[in-house]
Amino acid sequence: MNKATRERAKKGAEQAFKRDEKYYVQSLVFLVEDCLFKAPRPYFEQSEVFRDTFKLPPVDGVFEGANDETALRLHGIKANDFRAFLSVLMPLPSSEEATATKEEWLGVLSLADMWNFEKIRQLSIDKLRKEPMDAVERILHGRKHQIEEWLLAGHLHLARRDTFLSIVEAEQLGGLPFVIKMVKARDLVRVQHGSRAVGIILNCFGLGSNATYSDNSSPILTAFGNIVIIDDPSKADPDDEAGKVPAPRSAQKRPIESDSDDSDSD
């Protein structure tokens, strides 16, 4: 069948049948690095970023992403990260449930942040709470993705840790200005617990909003017990309670959702 015949057949089908308004789904083709991906467009219409992209006028009557030749190029993104993101956004029913690695969840978090997929962003944060990271890594990711509880947990861990910052840690976290703040925080946190310790961290490092944390039911206080921070993540056991940042004393009476509860709901 030549091209002209196919075009006539296509026009005939369009005249004979109507397309369902809801379930005649348009697909999008993406080019990420050197790999082509094809996915249903409605999944990406959840994102304001993509909705704005879809408003762009077509080139020569063809919308970007309509086929392999006009694939929507995603510059600066790794194919592995995009693949992991798609597995969360639209998991294939035929594939076995796989456990994503920490690096994959970090990739998913970055893309969810970039494209404003709030539910996937929150899911990534929940999954990464249990992944072993040292305090510096928690803080750096917390800064990048504006995750307040990671920032608080990381700073509090460093303030309570027996050993002071190493030269490498100090350089990673901001140099001399950060060191000066940490000296002050360590001095004050030693004799404080609960919401007061959190308040010291907030004030010393300028974290969070102007809200106070005197309320012991604050999610920030109770979340610490689920965040794994360890000085040597390569030797960490995710189920080892020793690696978790202890909840402030004023919040320890409140129940914290266990790892087994999380796995049952996944």
Protein backbone atom coordinates (compact mmCIF):
# COMPACT_ATOMS: atom_id res chain seq x y z
CA MET A 1 0.00 0.00 0.00
CA ASN A 2 1.58 3.27 -1.11
CA LYS A 3 1.41 6.58 0.73
CA ALA A 4 -1.46 7.98 -1.34
CA THR A 5 -3.54 4.86 -0.72
CA ARG A 6 -2.86 5.05 3.01
CA GLU A 7 -3.92 8.70 3.09
CA ARG A 8 -7.20 7.89 1.30
CA ALA A 9 -7.86 5.02 3.69
CA LYS A 10 -7.15 7.30 6.64
CA LYS A 11 -9.53 9.99 5.39
CA GLY A 12 -12.19 7.36 4.76
CA ALA A 13 -11.88 6.03 8.29
CA GLU A 14 -12.12 9.53 9.72
CA GLN A 15 -15.33 10.14 7.77
CA ALA A 16 -16.85 6.78 8.70
CA PHE A 17 -16.12 6.83 12.42
CA LYS A 18 -16.03 9.42 15.13
CA ARG A 19 -13.29 9.65 17.72
CA ASP A 20 -14.28 9.32 21.35
CA GLU A 21 -13.80 12.64 23.13
CA LYS A 22 -12.25 11.02 26.21
CA TYR A 23 -10.52 7.80 25.17
CA TYR A 24 -9.07 8.56 21.77
CA VAL A 25 -5.78 9.51 23.39
CA GLN A 26 -3.02 11.42 21.67
CA SER A 27 0.55 10.28 22.30
CA LEU A 28 3.74 12.29 22.69
CA VAL A 29 7.20 11.30 21.51
CA PHE A 30 10.14 12.55 23.60
CA LEU A 31 13.82 12.52 22.74
CA VAL A 32 15.96 12.26 25.87
CA GLU A 33 19.68 11.96 25.22
CA ASP A 34 19.72 9.43 22.35
CA CYS A 35 16.56 7.55 23.34
CA LEU A 36 12.97 7.98 22.09
CA PHE A 37 10.05 7.59 24.50
CA LYS A 38 6.35 7.52 23.64
CA ALA A 39 3.71 8.27 26.26
CA PRO A 40 0.04 9.34 26.42
CA ARG A 41 -0.30 13.11 26.38
CA PRO A 42 -2.99 13.37 29.14
CA TYR A 43 -0.47 12.31 31.79
CA PHE A 44 1.66 15.34 30.97
CA GLU A 45 -1.29 17.72 30.86
CA GLN A 46 -1.28 17.49 34.67
CA SER A 47 1.77 19.76 34.55
CA GLU A 48 1.39 23.48 33.99
CA VAL A 49 4.85 23.47 32.41
CA PHE A 50 3.80 21.00 29.73
CA ARG A 51 0.40 22.63 29.24
CA ASP A 52 2.19 25.86 28.32
CA THR A 53 4.41 23.93 25.91
CA PHE A 54 1.37 22.41 24.24
CA LYS A 55 0.03 25.91 23.51
CA LEU A 56 2.90 26.63 21.12
CA PRO A 57 1.79 26.80 17.46
CA PRO A 58 2.60 23.83 15.20
CA VAL A 59 5.48 23.94 12.74
CA ASP A 60 4.32 23.19 9.16
CA GLY A 61 1.06 21.91 10.59
CA VAL A 62 2.75 19.35 12.86
CA PHE A 63 2.89 19.69 16.65
CA GLU A 64 6.17 19.01 18.40
CA GLY A 65 6.10 15.48 19.78
CA ALA A 66 3.60 14.17 17.23
CA ASN A 67 6.02 11.56 15.85
CA ASP A 68 9.64 10.37 15.93
CA GLU A 69 10.73 13.01 13.43
CA THR A 70 9.30 15.86 15.52
CA ALA A 71 10.09 14.41 18.95
CA LEU A 72 9.90 16.80 21.90
CA ARG A 73 13.53 17.24 22.95
CA LEU A 74 14.20 17.33 26.69
CA HIS A 75 17.62 18.92 26.98
CA GLY A 76 19.79 18.43 30.04
CA ILE A 77 17.84 15.41 31.27
CA LYS A 78 19.16 11.87 31.64
CA ALA A 79 17.29 9.04 29.94
CA ASN A 80 17.51 6.92 33.11
CA ASP A 81 15.89 9.68 35.17
CA PHE A 82 13.09 10.14 32.63
CA ARG A 83 12.50 6.37 32.48
CA ALA A 84 12.24 6.25 36.28
CA PHE A 85 9.87 9.23 36.22
CA LEU A 86 7.61 7.50 33.67
CA SER A 87 7.56 4.33 35.78
CA VAL A 88 6.02 6.39 38.59
CA LEU A 89 3.79 8.59 36.42
CA MET A 90 2.37 5.73 34.34
CA PRO A 91 3.52 2.28 35.53
CA LEU A 92 3.01 -0.44 32.93
CA PRO A 93 0.46 -3.08 34.08
CA SER A 94 2.47 -5.94 32.59
CA SER A 95 5.72 -5.11 34.39
CA GLU A 96 6.62 -6.48 37.80
CA GLU A 97 6.80 -3.98 40.61
CA ALA A 98 10.42 -2.92 40.91
CA THR A 99 12.16 -1.22 43.78
CA ALA A 100 13.71 2.04 42.60
CA THR A 101 17.17 2.93 43.83
CA LYS A 102 18.00 6.07 45.76
CA GLU A 103 19.55 7.63 42.65
CA GLU A 104 16.42 6.86 40.63
CA TRP A 105 14.16 8.45 43.25
CA LEU A 106 16.42 11.51 43.31
CA GLY A 107 16.05 11.71 39.52
CA VAL A 108 12.27 11.41 39.83
CA LEU A 109 12.25 14.13 42.49
CA SER A 110 14.26 16.49 40.28
CA LEU A 111 11.92 16.05 37.31
CA ALA A 112 8.79 16.30 39.46
CA ASP A 113 10.18 19.56 40.87
CA MET A 114 11.07 20.88 37.43
CA TRP A 115 7.67 20.13 35.91
CA ASN A 116 5.45 20.78 38.97
CA PHE A 117 4.11 17.26 39.51
CA GLU A 118 3.31 17.81 43.17
CA LYS A 119 2.01 14.30 44.00
CA ILE A 120 5.06 12.62 42.48
CA ARG A 121 7.34 15.10 44.24
CA GLN A 122 5.78 14.22 47.61
CA LEU A 123 5.95 10.49 46.89
CA SER A 124 9.66 10.84 46.06
CA ILE A 125 10.29 12.72 49.31
CA ASP A 126 8.47 10.00 51.27
CA LYS A 127 10.53 7.25 49.64
CA LEU A 128 13.81 9.10 50.13
CA ARG A 129 13.20 9.65 53.84
CA LYS A 130 14.22 6.04 54.44
CA GLU A 131 17.26 6.10 52.15
CA PRO A 132 20.56 6.42 54.05
CA MET A 133 22.25 9.78 53.45
CA ASP A 134 24.76 11.70 55.48
CA ALA A 135 23.76 15.04 56.94
CA VAL A 136 25.54 17.04 54.24
CA GLU A 137 23.73 15.19 51.46
CA ARG A 138 20.39 15.71 53.22
CA ILE A 139 21.07 19.42 53.53
CA LEU A 140 22.23 19.84 49.93
CA HIS A 141 19.19 18.00 48.55
CA GLY A 142 16.99 19.90 51.00
CA ARG A 143 18.32 23.20 49.66
CA LYS A 144 17.94 22.13 46.03
CA HIS A 145 14.36 20.93 46.42
CA GLN A 146 13.25 23.20 49.31
CA ILE A 147 12.47 20.33 51.69
CA GLU A 148 12.31 21.98 55.10
CA GLU A 149 12.25 18.82 57.20
CA TRP A 150 15.45 17.55 55.54
CA LEU A 151 17.15 20.88 56.17
CA LEU A 152 16.14 20.86 59.82
CA ALA A 153 17.07 17.21 60.33
CA GLY A 154 20.45 17.63 58.64
CA HIS A 155 21.41 20.77 60.55
CA LEU A 156 20.20 19.31 63.85
CA HIS A 157 22.25 16.15 63.27
CA LEU A 158 25.41 18.18 62.67
CA ALA A 159 24.71 20.37 65.70
CA ARG A 160 24.31 17.33 67.99
CA ARG A 161 27.05 15.18 66.46
CA ASP A 162 30.13 14.53 68.61
CA THR A 163 32.57 15.52 65.87
CA PHE A 164 32.62 18.99 64.34
CA LEU A 165 32.49 19.70 60.60
CA SER A 166 35.33 18.42 58.47
CA ILE A 167 37.01 20.80 56.03
CA VAL A 168 35.26 19.11 53.10
CA GLU A 169 31.86 19.33 54.80
CA ALA A 170 32.38 23.00 55.62
CA GLU A 171 33.30 23.79 52.01
CA GLN A 172 30.28 21.88 50.68
CA LEU A 173 27.88 23.68 52.99
CA GLY A 174 29.03 27.27 52.53
CA GLY A 175 32.47 27.80 54.01
CA LEU A 176 33.27 30.14 56.90
CA PRO A 177 29.79 31.75 57.24
CA PHE A 178 28.26 28.28 57.70
CA VAL A 179 30.98 27.25 60.17
CA ILE A 180 30.30 30.31 62.34
CA LYS A 181 26.58 29.54 62.41
CA MET A 182 27.26 25.89 63.27
CA VAL A 183 29.55 26.84 66.17
CA LYS A 184 26.73 28.95 67.63
CA ALA A 185 24.11 26.27 67.00
CA ARG A 186 26.18 23.50 68.64
CA ASP A 187 26.74 25.66 71.69
CA LEU A 188 23.02 26.32 72.13
CA VAL A 189 21.51 22.97 71.09
CA ARG A 190 23.43 20.96 73.70
CA VAL A 191 21.16 22.15 76.49
CA GLN A 192 17.89 22.31 74.54
CA HIS A 193 15.46 19.69 73.25
CA GLY A 194 12.23 19.44 71.29
CA SER A 195 10.75 22.57 69.79
CA ARG A 196 13.40 24.80 71.38
CA ALA A 197 16.21 22.90 69.65
CA VAL A 198 14.37 23.21 66.35
CA GLY A 199 13.88 26.91 66.98
CA ILE A 200 17.62 27.33 67.52
CA ILE A 201 18.35 25.67 64.18
CA LEU A 202 15.77 27.84 62.44
CA ASN A 203 17.21 31.03 63.92
CA CYS A 204 20.90 30.20 63.48
CA PHE A 205 20.61 29.15 59.85
CA GLY A 206 17.65 31.27 58.72
CA LEU A 207 15.56 28.25 57.74
CA GLY A 208 11.83 28.02 57.22
CA SER A 209 9.22 30.70 57.61
CA ASN A 210 8.41 32.98 60.51
CA ALA A 211 6.23 30.27 62.03
CA THR A 212 7.04 29.12 65.56
CA TYR A 213 7.46 25.48 66.50
CA SER A 214 6.23 25.59 70.07
CA ASP A 215 3.37 23.27 69.10
CA ASN A 216 4.61 19.74 69.82
CA SER A 217 2.24 18.30 67.21
CA SER A 218 4.10 20.05 64.40
CA PRO A 219 4.72 17.70 61.43
CA ILE A 220 8.29 18.99 61.32
CA LEU A 221 8.93 17.68 64.84
CA THR A 222 7.35 14.27 64.36
CA ALA A 223 8.87 13.70 60.91
CA PHE A 224 12.44 13.45 62.22
CA GLY A 225 11.98 9.85 63.36
CA ASN A 226 11.49 8.71 59.76
CA ILE A 227 14.49 10.51 58.23
CA VAL A 228 17.60 8.36 57.96
CA ILE A 229 20.85 10.27 58.44
CA ILE A 230 24.08 8.40 59.00
CA ASP A 231 27.72 9.49 58.90
CA ASP A 232 28.71 6.61 56.58
CA PRO A 233 25.73 5.83 54.28
CA SER A 234 27.65 3.02 52.52
CA LYS A 235 27.47 0.95 55.72
CA ALA A 236 23.90 1.80 56.61
CA ASP A 237 21.06 -0.63 57.14
CA PRO A 238 17.77 1.12 56.22
CA ASP A 239 15.98 -0.87 58.95
CA ASP A 240 18.50 0.05 61.64
CA GLU A 241 16.92 2.49 64.08
CA ALA A 242 20.37 3.83 65.00
CA GLY A 243 20.62 5.70 61.72
CA LYS A 244 17.43 7.66 62.16
CA VAL A 245 17.39 11.20 63.47
CA PRO A 246 15.69 10.95 66.87
CA ALA A 247 12.48 12.88 67.24
CA PRO A 248 12.78 15.81 69.65
CA ARG A 249 11.79 14.74 73.15
CA SER A 250 8.67 16.85 73.15
CA ALA A 251 7.41 14.99 70.10
CA GLN A 252 8.39 11.40 70.93
CA LYS A 253 5.05 10.59 72.56
CA ARG A 254 3.26 10.99 69.24
CA PRO A 255 3.08 7.83 67.08
CA ILE A 256 5.17 7.87 63.91
CA GLU A 257 4.16 5.77 60.94
CA SER A 258 6.40 2.71 60.74
CA ASP A 259 8.29 1.43 57.71
CA SER A 260 6.01 -1.61 57.52
CA ASP A 261 2.96 0.63 57.31
CA ASP A 262 4.51 2.49 54.40
CA SER A 263 5.33 -0.69 52.52
CA ASP A 264 1.80 -1.99 52.95
CA SER A 265 0.38 1.13 51.36
CA ASP A 266 2.78 1.20 48.37
